[in-house]
XYZ file of C-alpha atoms in Angstrom:
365
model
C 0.000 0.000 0.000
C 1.644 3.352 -0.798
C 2.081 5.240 2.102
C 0.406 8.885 1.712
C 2.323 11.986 1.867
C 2.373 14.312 4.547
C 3.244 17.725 3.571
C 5.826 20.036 5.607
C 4.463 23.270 6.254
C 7.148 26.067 6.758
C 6.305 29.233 8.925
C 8.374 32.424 9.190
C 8.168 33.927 12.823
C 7.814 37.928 12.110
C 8.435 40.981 14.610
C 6.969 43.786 12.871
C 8.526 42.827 9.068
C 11.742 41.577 10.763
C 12.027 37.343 9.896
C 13.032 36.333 14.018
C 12.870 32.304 13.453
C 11.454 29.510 11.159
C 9.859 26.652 11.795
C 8.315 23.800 9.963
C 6.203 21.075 11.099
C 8.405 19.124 11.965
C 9.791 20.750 14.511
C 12.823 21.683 12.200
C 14.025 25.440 13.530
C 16.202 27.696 13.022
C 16.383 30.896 15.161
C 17.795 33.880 13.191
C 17.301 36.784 16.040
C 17.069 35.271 19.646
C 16.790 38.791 21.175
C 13.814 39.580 19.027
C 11.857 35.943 19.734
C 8.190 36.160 21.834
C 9.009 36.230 25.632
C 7.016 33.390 26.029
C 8.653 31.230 22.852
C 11.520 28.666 23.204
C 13.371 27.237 20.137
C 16.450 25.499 19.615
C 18.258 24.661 16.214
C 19.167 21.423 17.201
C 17.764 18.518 15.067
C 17.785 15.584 17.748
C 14.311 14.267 18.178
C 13.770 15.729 21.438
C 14.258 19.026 20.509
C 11.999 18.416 17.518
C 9.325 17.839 19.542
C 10.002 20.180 22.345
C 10.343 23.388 19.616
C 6.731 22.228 17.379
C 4.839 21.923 21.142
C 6.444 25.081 22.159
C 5.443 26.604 18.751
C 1.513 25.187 18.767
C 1.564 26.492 22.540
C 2.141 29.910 21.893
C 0.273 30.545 18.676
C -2.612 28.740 20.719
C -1.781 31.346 23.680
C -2.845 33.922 20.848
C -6.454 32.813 20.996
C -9.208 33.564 23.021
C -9.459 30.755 26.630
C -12.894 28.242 26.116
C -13.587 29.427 29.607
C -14.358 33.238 27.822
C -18.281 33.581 27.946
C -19.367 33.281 24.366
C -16.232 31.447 23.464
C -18.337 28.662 21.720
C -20.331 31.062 19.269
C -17.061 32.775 18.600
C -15.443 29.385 17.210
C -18.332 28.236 15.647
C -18.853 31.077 13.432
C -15.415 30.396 11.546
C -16.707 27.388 11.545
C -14.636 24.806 13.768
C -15.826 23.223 17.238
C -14.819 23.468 20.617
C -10.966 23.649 20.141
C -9.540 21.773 22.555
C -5.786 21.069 22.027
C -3.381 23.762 21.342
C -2.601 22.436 18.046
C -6.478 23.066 17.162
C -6.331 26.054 18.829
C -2.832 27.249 16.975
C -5.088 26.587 13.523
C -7.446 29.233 14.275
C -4.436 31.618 15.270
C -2.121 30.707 12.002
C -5.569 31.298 10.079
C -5.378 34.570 10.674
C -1.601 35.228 11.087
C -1.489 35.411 14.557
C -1.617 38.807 14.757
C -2.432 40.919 17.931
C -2.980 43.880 19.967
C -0.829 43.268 22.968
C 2.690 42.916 20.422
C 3.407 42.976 16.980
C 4.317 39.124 16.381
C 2.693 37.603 13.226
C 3.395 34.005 11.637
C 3.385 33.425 8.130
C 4.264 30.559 5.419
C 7.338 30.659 4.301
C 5.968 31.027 0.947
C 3.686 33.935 1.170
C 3.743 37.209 -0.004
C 2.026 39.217 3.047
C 2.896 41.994 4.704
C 2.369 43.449 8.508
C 1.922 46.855 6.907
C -1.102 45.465 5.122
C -2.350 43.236 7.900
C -1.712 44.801 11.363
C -4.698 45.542 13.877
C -3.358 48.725 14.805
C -3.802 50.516 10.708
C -6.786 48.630 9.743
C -10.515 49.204 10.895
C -12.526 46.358 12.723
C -15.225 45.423 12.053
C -18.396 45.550 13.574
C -20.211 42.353 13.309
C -17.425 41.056 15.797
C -17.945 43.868 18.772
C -21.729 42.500 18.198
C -20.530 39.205 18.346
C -17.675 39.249 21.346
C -19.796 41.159 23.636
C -23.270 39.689 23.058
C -22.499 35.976 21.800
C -24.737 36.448 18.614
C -24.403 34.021 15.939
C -23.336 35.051 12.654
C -20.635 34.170 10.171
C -17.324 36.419 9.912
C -13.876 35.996 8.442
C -10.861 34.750 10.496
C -9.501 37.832 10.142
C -11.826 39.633 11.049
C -12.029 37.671 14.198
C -8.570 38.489 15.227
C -8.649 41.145 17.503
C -11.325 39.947 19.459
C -9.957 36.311 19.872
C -6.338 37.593 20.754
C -7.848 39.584 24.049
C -7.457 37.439 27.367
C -10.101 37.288 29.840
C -13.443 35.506 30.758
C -15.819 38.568 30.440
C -17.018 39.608 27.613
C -15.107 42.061 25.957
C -14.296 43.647 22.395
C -11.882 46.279 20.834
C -13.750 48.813 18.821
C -12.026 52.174 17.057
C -12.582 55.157 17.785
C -11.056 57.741 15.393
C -7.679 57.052 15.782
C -8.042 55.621 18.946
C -8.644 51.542 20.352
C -11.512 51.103 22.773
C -11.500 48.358 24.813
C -15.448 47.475 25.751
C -16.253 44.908 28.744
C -19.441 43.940 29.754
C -20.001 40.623 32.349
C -23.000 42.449 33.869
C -24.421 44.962 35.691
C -22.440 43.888 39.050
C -19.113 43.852 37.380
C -18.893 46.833 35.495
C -20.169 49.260 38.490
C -16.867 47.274 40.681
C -14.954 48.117 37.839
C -16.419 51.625 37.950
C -16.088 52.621 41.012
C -12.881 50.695 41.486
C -11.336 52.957 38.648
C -12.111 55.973 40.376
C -10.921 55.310 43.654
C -7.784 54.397 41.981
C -7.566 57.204 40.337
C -7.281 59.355 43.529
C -3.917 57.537 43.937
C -0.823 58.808 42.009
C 0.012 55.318 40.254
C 0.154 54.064 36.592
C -2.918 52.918 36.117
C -5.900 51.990 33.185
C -9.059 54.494 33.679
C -12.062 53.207 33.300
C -15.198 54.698 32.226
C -19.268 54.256 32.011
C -19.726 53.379 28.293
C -22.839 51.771 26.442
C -23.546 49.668 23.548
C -26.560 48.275 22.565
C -28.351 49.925 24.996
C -26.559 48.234 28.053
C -23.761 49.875 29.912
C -19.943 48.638 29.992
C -16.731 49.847 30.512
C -14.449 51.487 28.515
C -10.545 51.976 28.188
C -8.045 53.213 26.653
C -5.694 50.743 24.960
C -2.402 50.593 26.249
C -0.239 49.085 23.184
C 0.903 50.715 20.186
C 3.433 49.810 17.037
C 6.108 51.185 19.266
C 5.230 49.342 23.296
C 3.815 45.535 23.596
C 2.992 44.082 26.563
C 3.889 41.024 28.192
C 2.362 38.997 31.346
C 3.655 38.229 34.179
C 3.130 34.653 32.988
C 4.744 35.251 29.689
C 7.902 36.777 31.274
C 8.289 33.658 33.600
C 8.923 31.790 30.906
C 12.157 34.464 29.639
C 13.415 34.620 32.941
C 13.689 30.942 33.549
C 15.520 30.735 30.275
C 17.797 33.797 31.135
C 18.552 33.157 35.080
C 16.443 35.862 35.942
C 14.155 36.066 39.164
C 10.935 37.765 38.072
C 10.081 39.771 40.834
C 13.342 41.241 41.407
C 13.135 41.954 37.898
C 9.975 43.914 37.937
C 11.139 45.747 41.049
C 14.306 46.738 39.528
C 12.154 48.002 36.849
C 9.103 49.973 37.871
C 9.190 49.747 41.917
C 6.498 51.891 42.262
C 4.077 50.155 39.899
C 4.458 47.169 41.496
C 4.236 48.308 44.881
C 1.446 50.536 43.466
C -0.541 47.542 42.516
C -0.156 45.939 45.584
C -1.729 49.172 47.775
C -4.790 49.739 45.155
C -5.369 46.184 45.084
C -5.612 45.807 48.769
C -7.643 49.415 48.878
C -10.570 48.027 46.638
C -10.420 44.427 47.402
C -9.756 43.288 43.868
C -9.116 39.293 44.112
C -8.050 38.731 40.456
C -4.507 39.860 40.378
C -3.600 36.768 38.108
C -0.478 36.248 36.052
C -1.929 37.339 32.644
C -3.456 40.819 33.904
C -0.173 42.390 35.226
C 3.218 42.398 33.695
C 5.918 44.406 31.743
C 6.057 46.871 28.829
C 7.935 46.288 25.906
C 9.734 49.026 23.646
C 9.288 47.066 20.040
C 12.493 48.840 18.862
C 14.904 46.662 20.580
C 12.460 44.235 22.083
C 13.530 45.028 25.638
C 11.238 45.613 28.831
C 11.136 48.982 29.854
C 8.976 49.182 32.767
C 5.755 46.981 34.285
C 2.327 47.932 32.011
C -0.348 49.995 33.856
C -2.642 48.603 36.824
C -5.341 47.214 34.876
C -8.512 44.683 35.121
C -10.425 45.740 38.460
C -14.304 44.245 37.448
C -13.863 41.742 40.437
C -12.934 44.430 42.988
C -14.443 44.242 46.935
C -14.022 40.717 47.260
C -12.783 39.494 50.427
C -14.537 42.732 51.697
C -15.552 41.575 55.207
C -12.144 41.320 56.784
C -9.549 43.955 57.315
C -7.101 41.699 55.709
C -8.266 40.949 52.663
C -7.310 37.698 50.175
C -4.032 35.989 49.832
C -1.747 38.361 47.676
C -1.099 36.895 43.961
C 2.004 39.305 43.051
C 4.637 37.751 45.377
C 4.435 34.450 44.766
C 5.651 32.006 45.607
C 5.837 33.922 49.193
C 2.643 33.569 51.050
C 1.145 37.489 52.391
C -2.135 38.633 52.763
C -2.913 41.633 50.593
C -2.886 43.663 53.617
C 0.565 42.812 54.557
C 1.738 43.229 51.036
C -0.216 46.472 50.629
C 1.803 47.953 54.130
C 4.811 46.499 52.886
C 4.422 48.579 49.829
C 3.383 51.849 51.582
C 6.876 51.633 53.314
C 8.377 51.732 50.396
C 7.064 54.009 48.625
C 4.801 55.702 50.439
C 0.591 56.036 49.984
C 0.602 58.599 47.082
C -2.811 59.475 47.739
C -2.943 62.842 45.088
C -6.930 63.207 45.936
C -9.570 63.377 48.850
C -11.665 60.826 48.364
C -15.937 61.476 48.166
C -17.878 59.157 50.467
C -20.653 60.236 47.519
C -19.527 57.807 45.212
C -20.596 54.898 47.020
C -23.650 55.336 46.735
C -25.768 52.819 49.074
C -22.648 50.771 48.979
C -22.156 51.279 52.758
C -20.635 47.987 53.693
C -18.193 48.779 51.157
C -17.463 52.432 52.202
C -16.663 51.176 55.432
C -13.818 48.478 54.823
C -12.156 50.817 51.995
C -11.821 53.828 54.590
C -10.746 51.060 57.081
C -8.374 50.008 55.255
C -6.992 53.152 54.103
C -6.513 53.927 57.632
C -4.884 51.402 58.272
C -2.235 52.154 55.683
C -2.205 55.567 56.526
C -1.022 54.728 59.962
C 2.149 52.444 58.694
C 3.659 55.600 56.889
């Protein structure tokens, strides 16, 4: 019986228009710019048949990283209008990525074949209009039928609220809903935030379709990417690096900042893949950590003065109190603002433990 052929597809890793690696399927690589590869992306050029495997994994794993989680409400309608089912390994999920290029709003990594004649110029998110059918689609979970690429910018944003990029003149938009409950935390979060002197995301009352949501600001451009905290684990352990002395090395005060406004509003959601560092695209090095973002699951672990475990200091084990008075010793409160009971509205149980707790920091200065 003739055995049937299996074609080798190549792929050209780009930065911007720069070629940074290729790979083929079977796990062949060769790296032509390690300092420009993904964080998040190991290759080696060796041909033994561990590495073969190791480098076509670590490939599928991080164009699959590109698309949306299947834990993302609406996740299901969004695959099955380009037609495939629940994706479920990350070599299905790298096939939805690869279909459209990969491409992104948090970096300017694409994939190509070898063989094509495409451009970033002609296909990046950040120069070319979105389209509206998927804002419909990504925030309400309506069925309809769209293009891969026009799906891209919607299935590269993390997260497991609703949530869509739209344009705005020459501005991104980033719209989330996830209910009523969740975008008045986020809300209110953002503004008592704002009354401290960090880097931070602003949030504001939007609508669309008639129901309200929040909006921001995005943060990445052709010239700053971001990475995740989660992402840069994987370049430090490849470059001998501790991550948190990293990021405090860095940007001390937006990490200590983080840890004071998280503990102020109760947020509980501090995860790897909503922090992290900024990127300048020209040489591909990290400048500084990204802005405080991602507060729509604030005043949790309300009802004690010391609040939920701390996710940033890992693997240490602090309360978010303790982590938030560590900070304020550092770098002091910053608070820039008084602060309007007002805006609580007939959240009372809330006003209570946030002016509690900024008390409490207040008296650790």
């Amino acid at each position: 019986m003739e055995k049937k052929k299996i074609d080798i597809i190549c792929y050209d890793i780009m930065h911007g228009e720069k070629k940074v690696a290729e790979i083929n399927t079977r796990g062949e690589a060769t790296v032509l710019s390690e300092k420009f590869l993904p964080y998040d992306l190991y290759l080696e050029n060796e041909r033994d048949f561990d590495t073969l495997i190791n480098n076509i994994n670590n490939f599928y794993h991080w164009c699959a990283s590109r698309v949306l989680s299947l834990d993302r409400k609406y996740a299901k309608e969004i695959l099955n209008s380009i037609g495939m089912a629940q994706a479920m390994t990350d070599r299905d999920r790298a096939k939805i990525s690869l279909s459209y290029h990969c491409v992104s709003l948090t970096d300017i990594y694409w994939v190509k074949k070898s063989d094509e004649e495409v451009f970033y110029e002609k296909i990046n998110l950040y120069d070319h209009s979105l389209n509206e059918a998927v804002v419909e689609l990504s925030l309400r979970g309506k069925s309809m039928t769209v293009t891969n690429q026009e799906l891209a910018q919607d299935l590269s944003t993390k997260g497991c609220f609703p949530k869509a990029w739209i344009r705005r003149g020459k501005e991104f938009i980033l719209l989330k809903d996830g209910g009523e409950d969740s975008v008045q935390k986020e809300l209110l979060a953002s503004r008592l935030c704002q009354c401290f002197d960090f880097k931070q995301v602003k949030y504001q009352e939007g609508f669309y379709g008639g129901q309200k949501v929040t909006e921001s600001k995005i943060i990445t451009s052709r010239q700053y990417s971001i990475v995740s905290k989660m992402a840069f684990e994987i370049y430090a352990q490849n470059h001998d690096l501790n991550v948190l002395e990293e990021c405090m090395r860095i940007d001390k005060e937006t990490y200590y900042g983080m840890n004071i406004l998280d503990y102020l509003v109760g947020n509980i959601d501090r995860h790897p893949e909503n922090w992290g560092v900024l990127v300048d695209n020209q040489r591909n090095e990290y400048v500084s950590l990204y802005p405080i973002m991602d507060f729509n699951q604030s005043f949790g672990s309300y009802d004690t003065i010391d609040g939920a475990n701390c996710q940033t200091v890992y693997p240490e084990r602090k309360t978010q109190r303790e982590a938030a008075i560590e900070a304020v010793r550092n770098i002091g409160l910053r608070q820039i603002k008084d602060i309007d009971e007002e805006i609580f509205e007939d959240r009372t149980e809330w006003k209570v433990m946030f002016f509690r707790r900024l008390e409490e920091l207040k008296g650790c200065r």
